[in-house]
XYZ file of C-alpha atoms in Angstrom:
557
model
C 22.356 -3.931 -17.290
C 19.671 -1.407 -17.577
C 18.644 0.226 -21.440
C 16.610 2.636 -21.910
C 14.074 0.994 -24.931
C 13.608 4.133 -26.309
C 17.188 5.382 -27.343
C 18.559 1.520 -27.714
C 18.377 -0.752 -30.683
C 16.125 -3.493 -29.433
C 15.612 -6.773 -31.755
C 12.258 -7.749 -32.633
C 12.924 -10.980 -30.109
C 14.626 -11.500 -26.774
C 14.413 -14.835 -25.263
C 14.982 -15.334 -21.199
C 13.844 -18.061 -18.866
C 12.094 -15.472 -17.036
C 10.375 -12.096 -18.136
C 9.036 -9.520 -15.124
C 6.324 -6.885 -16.200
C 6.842 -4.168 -13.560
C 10.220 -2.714 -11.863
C 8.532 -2.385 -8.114
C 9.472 -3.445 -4.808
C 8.191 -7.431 -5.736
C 9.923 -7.077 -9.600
C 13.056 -5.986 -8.800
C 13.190 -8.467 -5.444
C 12.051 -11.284 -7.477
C 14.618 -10.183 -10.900
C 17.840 -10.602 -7.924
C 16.780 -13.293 -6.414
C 16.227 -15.609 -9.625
C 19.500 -14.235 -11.426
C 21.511 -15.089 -8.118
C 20.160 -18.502 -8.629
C 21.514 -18.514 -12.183
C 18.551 -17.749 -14.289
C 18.664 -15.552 -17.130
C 15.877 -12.477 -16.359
C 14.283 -9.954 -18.582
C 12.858 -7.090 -16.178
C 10.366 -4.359 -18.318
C 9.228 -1.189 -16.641
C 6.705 0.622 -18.505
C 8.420 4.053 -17.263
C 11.542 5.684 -17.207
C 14.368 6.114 -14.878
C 12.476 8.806 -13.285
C 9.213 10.179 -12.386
C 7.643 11.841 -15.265
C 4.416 13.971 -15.369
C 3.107 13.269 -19.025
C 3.723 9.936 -18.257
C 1.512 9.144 -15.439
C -1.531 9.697 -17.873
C -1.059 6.032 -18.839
C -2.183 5.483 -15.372
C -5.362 7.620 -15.497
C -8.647 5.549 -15.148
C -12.223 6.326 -14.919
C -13.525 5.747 -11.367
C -17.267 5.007 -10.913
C -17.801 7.177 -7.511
C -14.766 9.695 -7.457
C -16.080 10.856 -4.409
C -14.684 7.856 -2.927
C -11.800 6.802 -4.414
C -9.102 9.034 -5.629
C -7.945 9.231 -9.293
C -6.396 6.277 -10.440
C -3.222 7.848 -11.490
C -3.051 9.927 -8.133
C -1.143 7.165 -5.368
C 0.774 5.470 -8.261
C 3.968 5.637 -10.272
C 4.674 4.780 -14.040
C 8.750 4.686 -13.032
C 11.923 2.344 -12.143
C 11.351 1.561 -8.493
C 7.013 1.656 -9.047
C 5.471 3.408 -6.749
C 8.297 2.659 -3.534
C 9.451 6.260 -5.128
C 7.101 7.861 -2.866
C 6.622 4.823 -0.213
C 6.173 5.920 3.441
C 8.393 2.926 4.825
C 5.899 1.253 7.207
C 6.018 -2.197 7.871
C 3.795 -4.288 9.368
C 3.540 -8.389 9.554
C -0.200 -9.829 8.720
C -1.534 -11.670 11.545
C -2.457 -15.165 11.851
C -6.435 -14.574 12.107
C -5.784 -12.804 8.252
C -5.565 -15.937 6.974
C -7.927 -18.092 9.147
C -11.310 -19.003 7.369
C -13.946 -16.623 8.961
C -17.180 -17.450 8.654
C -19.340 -14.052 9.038
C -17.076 -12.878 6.074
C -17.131 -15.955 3.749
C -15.114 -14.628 0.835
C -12.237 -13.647 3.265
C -10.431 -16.685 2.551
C -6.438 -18.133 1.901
C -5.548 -20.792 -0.048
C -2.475 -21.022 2.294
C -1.429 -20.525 6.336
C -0.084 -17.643 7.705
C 3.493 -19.764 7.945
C 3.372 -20.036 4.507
C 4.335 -16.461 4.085
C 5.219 -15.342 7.854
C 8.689 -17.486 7.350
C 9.649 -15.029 4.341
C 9.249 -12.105 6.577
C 12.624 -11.576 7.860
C 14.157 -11.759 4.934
C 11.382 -9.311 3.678
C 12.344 -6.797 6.589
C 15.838 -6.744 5.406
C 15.147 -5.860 1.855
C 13.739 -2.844 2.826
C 15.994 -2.039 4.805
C 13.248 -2.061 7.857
C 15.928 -3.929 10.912
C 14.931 -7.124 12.529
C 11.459 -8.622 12.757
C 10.668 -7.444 16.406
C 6.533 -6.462 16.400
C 6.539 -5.844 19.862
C 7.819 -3.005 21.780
C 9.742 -4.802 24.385
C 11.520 -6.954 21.685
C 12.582 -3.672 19.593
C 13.776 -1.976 22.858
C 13.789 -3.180 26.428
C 13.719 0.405 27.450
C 9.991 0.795 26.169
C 8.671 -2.882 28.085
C 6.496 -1.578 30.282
C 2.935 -1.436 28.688
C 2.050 1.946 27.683
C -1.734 1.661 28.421
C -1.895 -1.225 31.576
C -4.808 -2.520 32.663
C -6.600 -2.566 28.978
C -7.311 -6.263 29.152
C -6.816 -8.472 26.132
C -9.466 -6.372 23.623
C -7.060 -3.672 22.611
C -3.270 -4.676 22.421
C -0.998 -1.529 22.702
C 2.718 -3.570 22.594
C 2.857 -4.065 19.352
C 4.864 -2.186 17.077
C 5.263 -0.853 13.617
C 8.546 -0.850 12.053
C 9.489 2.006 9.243
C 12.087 1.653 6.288
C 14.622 4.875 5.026
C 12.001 4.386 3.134
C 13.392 2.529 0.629
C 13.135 3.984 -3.012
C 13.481 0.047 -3.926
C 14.610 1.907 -7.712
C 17.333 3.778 -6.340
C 18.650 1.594 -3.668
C 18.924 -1.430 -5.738
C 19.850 0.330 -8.791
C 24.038 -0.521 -8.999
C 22.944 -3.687 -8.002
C 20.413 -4.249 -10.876
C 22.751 -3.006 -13.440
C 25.662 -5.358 -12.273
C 23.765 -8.455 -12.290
C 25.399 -10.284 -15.181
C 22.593 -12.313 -16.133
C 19.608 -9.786 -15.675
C 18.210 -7.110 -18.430
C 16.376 -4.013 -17.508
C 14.173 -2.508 -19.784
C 12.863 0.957 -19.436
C 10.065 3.058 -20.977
C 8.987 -0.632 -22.589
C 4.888 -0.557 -21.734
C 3.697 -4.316 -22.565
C 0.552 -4.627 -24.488
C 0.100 -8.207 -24.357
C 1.263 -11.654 -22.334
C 1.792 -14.306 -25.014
C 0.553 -17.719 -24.737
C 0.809 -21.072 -27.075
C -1.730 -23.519 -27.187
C -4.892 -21.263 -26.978
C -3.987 -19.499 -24.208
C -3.531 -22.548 -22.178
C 0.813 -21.948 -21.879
C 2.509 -18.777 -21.659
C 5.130 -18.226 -24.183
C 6.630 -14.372 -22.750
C 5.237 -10.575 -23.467
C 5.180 -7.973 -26.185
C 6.359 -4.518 -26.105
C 4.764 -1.753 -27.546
C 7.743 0.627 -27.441
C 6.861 4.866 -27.532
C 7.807 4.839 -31.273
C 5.297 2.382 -32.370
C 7.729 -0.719 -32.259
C 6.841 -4.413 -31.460
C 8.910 -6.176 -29.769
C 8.773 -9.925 -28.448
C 10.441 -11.177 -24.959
C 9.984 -14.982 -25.345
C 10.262 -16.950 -22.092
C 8.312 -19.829 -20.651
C 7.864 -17.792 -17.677
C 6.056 -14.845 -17.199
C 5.599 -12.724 -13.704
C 2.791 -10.325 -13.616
C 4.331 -7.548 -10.593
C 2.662 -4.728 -11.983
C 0.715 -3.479 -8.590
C -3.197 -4.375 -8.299
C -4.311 -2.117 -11.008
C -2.162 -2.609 -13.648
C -2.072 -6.548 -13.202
C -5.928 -6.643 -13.965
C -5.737 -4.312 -16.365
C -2.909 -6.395 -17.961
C -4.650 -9.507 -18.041
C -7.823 -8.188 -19.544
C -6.405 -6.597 -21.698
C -4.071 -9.925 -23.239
C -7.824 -11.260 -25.094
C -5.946 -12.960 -28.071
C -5.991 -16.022 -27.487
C -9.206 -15.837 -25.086
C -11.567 -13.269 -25.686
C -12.221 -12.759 -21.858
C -8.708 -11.897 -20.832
C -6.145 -14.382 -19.273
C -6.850 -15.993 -15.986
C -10.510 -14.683 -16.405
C -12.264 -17.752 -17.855
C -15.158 -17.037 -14.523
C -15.016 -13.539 -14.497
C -12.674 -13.240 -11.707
C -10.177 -10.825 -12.778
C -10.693 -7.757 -11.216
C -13.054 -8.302 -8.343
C -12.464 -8.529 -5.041
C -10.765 -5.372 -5.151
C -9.922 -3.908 -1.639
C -7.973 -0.812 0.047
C -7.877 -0.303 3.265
C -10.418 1.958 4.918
C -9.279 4.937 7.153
C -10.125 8.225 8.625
C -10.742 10.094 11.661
C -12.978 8.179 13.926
C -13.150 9.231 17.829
C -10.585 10.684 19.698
C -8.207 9.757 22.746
C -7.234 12.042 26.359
C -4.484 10.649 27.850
C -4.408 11.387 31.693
C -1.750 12.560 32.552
C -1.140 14.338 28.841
C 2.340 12.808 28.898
C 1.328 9.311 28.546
C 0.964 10.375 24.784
C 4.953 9.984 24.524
C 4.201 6.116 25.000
C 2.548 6.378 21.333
C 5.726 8.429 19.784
C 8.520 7.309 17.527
C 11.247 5.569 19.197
C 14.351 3.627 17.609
C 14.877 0.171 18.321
C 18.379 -1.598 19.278
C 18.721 -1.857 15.694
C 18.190 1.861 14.842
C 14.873 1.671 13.190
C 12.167 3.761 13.956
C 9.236 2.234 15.758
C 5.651 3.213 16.696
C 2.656 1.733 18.790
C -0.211 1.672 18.036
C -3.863 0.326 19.290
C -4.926 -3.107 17.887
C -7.972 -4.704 18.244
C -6.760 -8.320 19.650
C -7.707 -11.584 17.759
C -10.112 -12.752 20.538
C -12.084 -9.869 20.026
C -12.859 -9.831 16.176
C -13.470 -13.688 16.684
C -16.123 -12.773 19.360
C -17.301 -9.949 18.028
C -17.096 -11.115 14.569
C -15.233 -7.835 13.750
C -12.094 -7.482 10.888
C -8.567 -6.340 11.744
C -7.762 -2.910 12.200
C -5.757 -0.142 14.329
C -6.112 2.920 15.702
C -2.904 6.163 16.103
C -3.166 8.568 18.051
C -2.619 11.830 15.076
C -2.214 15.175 15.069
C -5.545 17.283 14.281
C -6.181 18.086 10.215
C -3.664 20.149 8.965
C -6.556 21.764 6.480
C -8.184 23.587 9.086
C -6.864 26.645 10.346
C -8.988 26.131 13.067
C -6.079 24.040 15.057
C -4.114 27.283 15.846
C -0.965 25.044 15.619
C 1.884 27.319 13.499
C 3.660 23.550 12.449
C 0.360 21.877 10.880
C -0.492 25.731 9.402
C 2.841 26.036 7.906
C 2.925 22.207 6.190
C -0.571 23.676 4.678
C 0.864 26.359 3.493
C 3.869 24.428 1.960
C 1.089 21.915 0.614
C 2.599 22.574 -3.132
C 5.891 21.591 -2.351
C 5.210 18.237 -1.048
C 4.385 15.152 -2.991
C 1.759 15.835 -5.560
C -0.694 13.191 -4.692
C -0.215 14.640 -1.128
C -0.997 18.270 -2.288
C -4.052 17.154 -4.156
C -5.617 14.829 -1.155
C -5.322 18.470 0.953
C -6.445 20.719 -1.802
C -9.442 18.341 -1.756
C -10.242 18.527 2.341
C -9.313 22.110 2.083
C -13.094 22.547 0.020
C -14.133 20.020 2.680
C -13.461 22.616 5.055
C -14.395 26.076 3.462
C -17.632 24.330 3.040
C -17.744 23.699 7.231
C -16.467 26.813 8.295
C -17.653 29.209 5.216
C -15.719 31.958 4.249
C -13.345 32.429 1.253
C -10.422 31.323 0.109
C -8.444 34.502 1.026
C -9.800 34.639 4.778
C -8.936 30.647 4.788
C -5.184 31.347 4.401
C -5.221 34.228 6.080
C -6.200 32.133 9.602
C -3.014 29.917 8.530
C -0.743 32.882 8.220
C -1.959 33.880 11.329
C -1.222 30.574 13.146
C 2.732 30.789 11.572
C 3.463 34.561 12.561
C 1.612 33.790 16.149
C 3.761 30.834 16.400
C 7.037 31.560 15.014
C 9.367 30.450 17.961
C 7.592 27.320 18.027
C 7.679 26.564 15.054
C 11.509 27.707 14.260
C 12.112 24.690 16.831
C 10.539 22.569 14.775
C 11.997 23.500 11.862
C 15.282 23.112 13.239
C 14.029 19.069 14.609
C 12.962 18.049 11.342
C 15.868 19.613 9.126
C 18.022 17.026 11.023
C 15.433 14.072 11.887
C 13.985 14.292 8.130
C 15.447 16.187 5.794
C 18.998 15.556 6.515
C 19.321 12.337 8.033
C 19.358 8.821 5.609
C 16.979 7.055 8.108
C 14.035 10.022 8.213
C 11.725 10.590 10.850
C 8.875 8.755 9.436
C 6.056 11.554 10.040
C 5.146 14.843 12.562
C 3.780 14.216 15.860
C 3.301 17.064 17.795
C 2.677 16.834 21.717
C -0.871 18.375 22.796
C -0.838 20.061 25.864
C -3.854 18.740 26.668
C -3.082 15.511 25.996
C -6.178 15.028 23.095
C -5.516 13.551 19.852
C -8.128 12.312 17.240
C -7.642 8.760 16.074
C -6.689 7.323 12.853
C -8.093 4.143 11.689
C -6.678 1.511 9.327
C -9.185 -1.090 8.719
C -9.465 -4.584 6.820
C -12.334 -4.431 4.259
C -14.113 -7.343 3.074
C -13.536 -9.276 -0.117
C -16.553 -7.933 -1.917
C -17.589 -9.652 -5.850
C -18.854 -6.219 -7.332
C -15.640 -4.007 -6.037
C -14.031 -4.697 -8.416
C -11.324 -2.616 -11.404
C -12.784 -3.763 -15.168
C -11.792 -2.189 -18.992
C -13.484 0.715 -20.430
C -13.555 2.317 -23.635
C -11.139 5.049 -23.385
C -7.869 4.411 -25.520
C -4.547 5.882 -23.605
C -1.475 6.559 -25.831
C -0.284 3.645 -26.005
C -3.471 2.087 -27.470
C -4.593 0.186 -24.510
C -7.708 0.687 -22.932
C -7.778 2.491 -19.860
C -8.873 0.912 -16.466
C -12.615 1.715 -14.626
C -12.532 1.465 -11.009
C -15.824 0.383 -8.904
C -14.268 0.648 -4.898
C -17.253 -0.398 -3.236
C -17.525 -0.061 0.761
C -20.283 -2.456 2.144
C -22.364 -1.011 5.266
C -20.732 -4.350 6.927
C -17.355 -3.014 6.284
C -18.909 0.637 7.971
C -20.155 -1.053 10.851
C -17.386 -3.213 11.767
C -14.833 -0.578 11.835
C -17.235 1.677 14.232
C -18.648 -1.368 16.698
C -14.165 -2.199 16.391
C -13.744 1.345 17.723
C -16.215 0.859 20.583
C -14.766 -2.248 21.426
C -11.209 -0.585 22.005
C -12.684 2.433 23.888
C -14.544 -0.200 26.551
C -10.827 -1.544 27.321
C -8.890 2.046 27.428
C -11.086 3.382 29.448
C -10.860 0.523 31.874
C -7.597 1.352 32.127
C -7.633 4.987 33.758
C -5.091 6.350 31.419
C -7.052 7.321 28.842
C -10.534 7.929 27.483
C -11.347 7.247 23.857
C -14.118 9.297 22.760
C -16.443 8.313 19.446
C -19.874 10.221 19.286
C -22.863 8.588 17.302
C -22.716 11.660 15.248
C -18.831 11.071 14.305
C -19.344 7.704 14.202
C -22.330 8.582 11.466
C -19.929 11.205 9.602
C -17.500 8.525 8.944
C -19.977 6.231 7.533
C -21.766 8.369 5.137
C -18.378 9.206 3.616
C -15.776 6.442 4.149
C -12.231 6.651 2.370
C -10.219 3.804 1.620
C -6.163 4.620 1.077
C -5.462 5.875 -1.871
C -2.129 3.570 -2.726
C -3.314 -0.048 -1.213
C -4.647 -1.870 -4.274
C -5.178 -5.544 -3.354
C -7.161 -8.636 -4.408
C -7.756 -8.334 -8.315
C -6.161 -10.969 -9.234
C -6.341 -13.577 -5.566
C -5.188 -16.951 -5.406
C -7.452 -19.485 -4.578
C -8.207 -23.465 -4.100
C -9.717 -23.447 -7.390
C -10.285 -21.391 -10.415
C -14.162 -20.974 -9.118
C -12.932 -18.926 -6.261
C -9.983 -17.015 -7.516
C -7.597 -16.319 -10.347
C -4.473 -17.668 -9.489
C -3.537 -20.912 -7.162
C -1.620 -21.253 -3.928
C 1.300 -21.048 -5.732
C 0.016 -17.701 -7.624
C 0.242 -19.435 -11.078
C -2.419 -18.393 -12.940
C -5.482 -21.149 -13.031
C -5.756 -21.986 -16.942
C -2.263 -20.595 -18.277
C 0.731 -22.836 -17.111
C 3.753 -20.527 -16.451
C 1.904 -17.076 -16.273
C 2.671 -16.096 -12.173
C 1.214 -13.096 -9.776
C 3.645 -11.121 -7.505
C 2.219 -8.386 -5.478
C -1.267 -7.661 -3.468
C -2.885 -8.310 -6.591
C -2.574 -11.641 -5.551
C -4.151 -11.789 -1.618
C -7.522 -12.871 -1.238
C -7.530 -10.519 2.066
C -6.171 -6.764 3.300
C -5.280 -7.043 6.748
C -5.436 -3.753 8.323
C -1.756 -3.237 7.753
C -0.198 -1.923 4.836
C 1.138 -4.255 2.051
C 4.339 -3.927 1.360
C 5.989 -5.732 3.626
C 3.751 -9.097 3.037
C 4.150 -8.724 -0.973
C 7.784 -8.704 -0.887
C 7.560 -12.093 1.178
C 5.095 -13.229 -1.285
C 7.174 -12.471 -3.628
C 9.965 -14.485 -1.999
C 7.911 -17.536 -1.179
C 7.296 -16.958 -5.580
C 10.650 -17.325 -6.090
C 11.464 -20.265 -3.789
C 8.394 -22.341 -5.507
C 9.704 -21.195 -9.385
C 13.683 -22.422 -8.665
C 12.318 -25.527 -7.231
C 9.660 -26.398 -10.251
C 12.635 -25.486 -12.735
């Protein structure tokens, strides 16, 4: 069942065998799998049943360079379903070299191998709803085996494939499910202030509500999962200092550090010759109906050699903030920038100073050029229009993004990089009080120069094997390369390492089986818990963490 805490009459004590703090993608896989197995589950989501302005304030936090990272509240969601509400769907397997020990970036480390969590991964794709686990093009459609870019050599790898979801609103389309489940509780608008522990902090003993009315209320279990997304899960175990004054799990100042996003941005550009070899890098749908993408990978062999991290490059459409473009679609999504997510709107409102600043000129004359690109444009875009209404808008499976053909067959690139574990990164308390009486998070997002120059000398090593091939040039000037460097952006909704397992409590927070080091029964689900980023985006590997969690607490029952 699911009750809304506020409007139901809640006793001062539940008992389970298993509480979850946080109704995401990896609480609400982990609450069905363990109450199919036959336990009895208590699932608490801080928000409600939907998305709720006023409410996202609990999720403000005070970054330390908000130049560089966005507002903490900004790519995150206090609601059922977490932050999957507003999910783009991609899915991507981490690689094998993510979890090998790599010595020119020493803190970059697993407790476990890549098989460890690879074997969860089809069972992972199928939860959100994402097809088969085919990564390569040939295997997701024999139609698209021929290479795209032949004749690259084995530096940049252009067959494999990423794989996108509905996307899955993990709230919505597990919701009858949820409140079916005989043996499973779901608590809304039920913020937890505290995980409980006996024996001074050394077992943990379930959670306490602090409702919106002021209410206490206990949900004793001898299990308690922390899936509360990378943030929230430090902030959480900080914050639960009565039995230790550091925080849980915290005992050699762990907690928090490490913290990673992924780094990304414009960096070079790619000419396809002919123009139409673009098409190669478009959507396509796989035997299994999922949409599918390509995309440029620098190969194993050549971060080993190079001593490089992972990362990707996409061929993208210019920035849609600049009227500059003359392109009537990417002018008209500007224009519509309000109606669109709000994170979304703010990111552009944001570049759109960016660019007043470049081009000078005032805020009238700036939308004017857009207007100008839509009325100068109109057939093309009505065509458009028409395309997305039923790829998109319309249709259940949605066109995961706009790609628009260049005539002249240029497109910048987008990079997704790996950052380095650093120490000092790192999300900590402050003294700010929210609502609720909990103290509100401070971000420190640090980007090393290592992590700078590995993405740009990673770029340079892809260009040297596309432009062997003939079919396209990649393009990155010293001068881009330097723009990207002085202001590098990590993605605003990948929050990963703060709490990372580890061989041993001197390294890490929780251990191989993400049970926290120093508080039996206290368990990590979610990125929170990888010691490394990958370049690809992390929901895909936390929902098979999250299964390989649930496998490890059935069999220790």
């Amino acid at each position: 069942m699911i009750v809304d805490a506020r409007r139901a009459a809640l006793p001062a004590r539940i008992a389970a065998d298993l509480v979850i703090v946080g109704a995401g993608p990896a609480g609400i896989t982990l609450a069905l799998t363990l109450e199919d197995a036959g336990w009895d589950v208590v699932l608490v989501e801080a928000g409600g049943d939907k998305f709720d302005k006023a409410g996202q304030d609990f999720l403000r936090a005070q970054t330390v360079s908000p130049a560089s990272h966005s507002p903490g509240e900004m790519y995150r969601r206090r609601q059922f379903g977490g932050t999957s509400a507003v999910w783009g769907g991609r899915c991507i397997p981490f690689d094998p070299i993510d979890f090998e020990t790599r010595d020119w970036m020493p803190a970059a480390r697993w407790p476990i191998a890549h098989e460890e969590i690879a074997r969860y991964y089809p069972r992972a794709m199928a939860l959100a709803e994402a097809g088969a686990l085919d990564v390569t093009a040939a295997a997701a459609d024999p139609r698209e085996a021929d290479p795209a870019l032949p004749g690259t050599g084995g530096d940049a790898i252009t067959e494999r494939v990423e794989r996108f979801s509905h996307p899955t609103d993990f709230g919505g389309w597990y919701r009858k499910r949820l409140a079916a489940a005989p043996r499973l509780r779901v608590l809304t608008n039920a913020p937890v202030d505290q995980i409980l522990t006996a024996d001074d902090g050394a077992v943990a003993s379930g959670v306490r509500l602090r409702l919106p009315d002021g209410a206490k209320v206990t949900v004793a279990a001898p299990r308690v999962v922390i899936a509360a997304g990378g943030i929230e899960t430090a902030r959480l175990l900080l914050a639960s200092d009565e039995a230790r004054g550091c925080g849980l799990g915290n005992e050699h100042d762990l907690v928090g550090r490490y913290y990673q996003c992924h780094l990304e941005g414009t960096l070079g550009s790619i000419a396809f010759h002919p123009p139409a070899g673009h098409d190669r890098f478009d959507y396509f749908r796989s035997h299994d109906g999922i949409y599918c993408r390509r995309y440029l990978w620098l190969s194993p062999e050549a971060q080993r050699r190079e001593r490089l991290a992972n990362m990707v490059l996409r061929p993208a459409h210019p920035s849609i903030v600049d009227p500059a473009h003359r392109h009537p679609v990417l002018s008209a999504m500007y224009l519509a920038k309000n109606m669109i997510v709000p994170e979304y709107a703010r990111k552009m409102t944001a570049l759109e100073h960016d660019a007043r600043a470049q081009r000078g000129g005032s805020s009238a004359s700036f939308h004017a050029a857009h207007f100008r690109n839509v009325l100068l444009g109109a057939p093309r875009l009505a065509g458009f229009a028409l395309d997305w209404t039923r790829r998109r808008i319309l249709a259940q499976r949605k066109l995961p993004s706009v790609l628009l053909a260049e005539p002249g067959g240029v497109y910048p690139l987008d990079l997704n990089g790996e950052q380095e574990p650093h120490r000092d990164s790192r999300v900590m308390l402050g003294n700010e009080i929210d609502g609720a009486g909990m103290r509100r998070a401070i971000i420190d997002w640090r980007c090393t120069a290592a992590d700078r120059a590995r993405m740009i000398a990673g770029v340079r090593v892809i260009a040297a094997a596309v432009n062997r091939s003939g079919l396209a040039t990649i393009t990155l000037t010293d001068d881009e390369a330097q723009a990207w460097s002085d202001h590098p952006v990590p993605v605003g909704g990948h929050h990963i390492g703060t709490a990372r397992m580890a061989a041993t409590a001197a390294d890490g927070v929780c251990d191989a089986n993400a049970e926290l080091f120093g508080t039996r029964g206290v368990f990590i689900a979610g990125a929170a818990s990888f010691p490394t980023s990958s370049f690809a985006n992390p929901t895909l590997t936390l929902l098979a963490q999250t299964l390989r969690l649930a496998e490890h607490l059935r069999s220790a029952r």
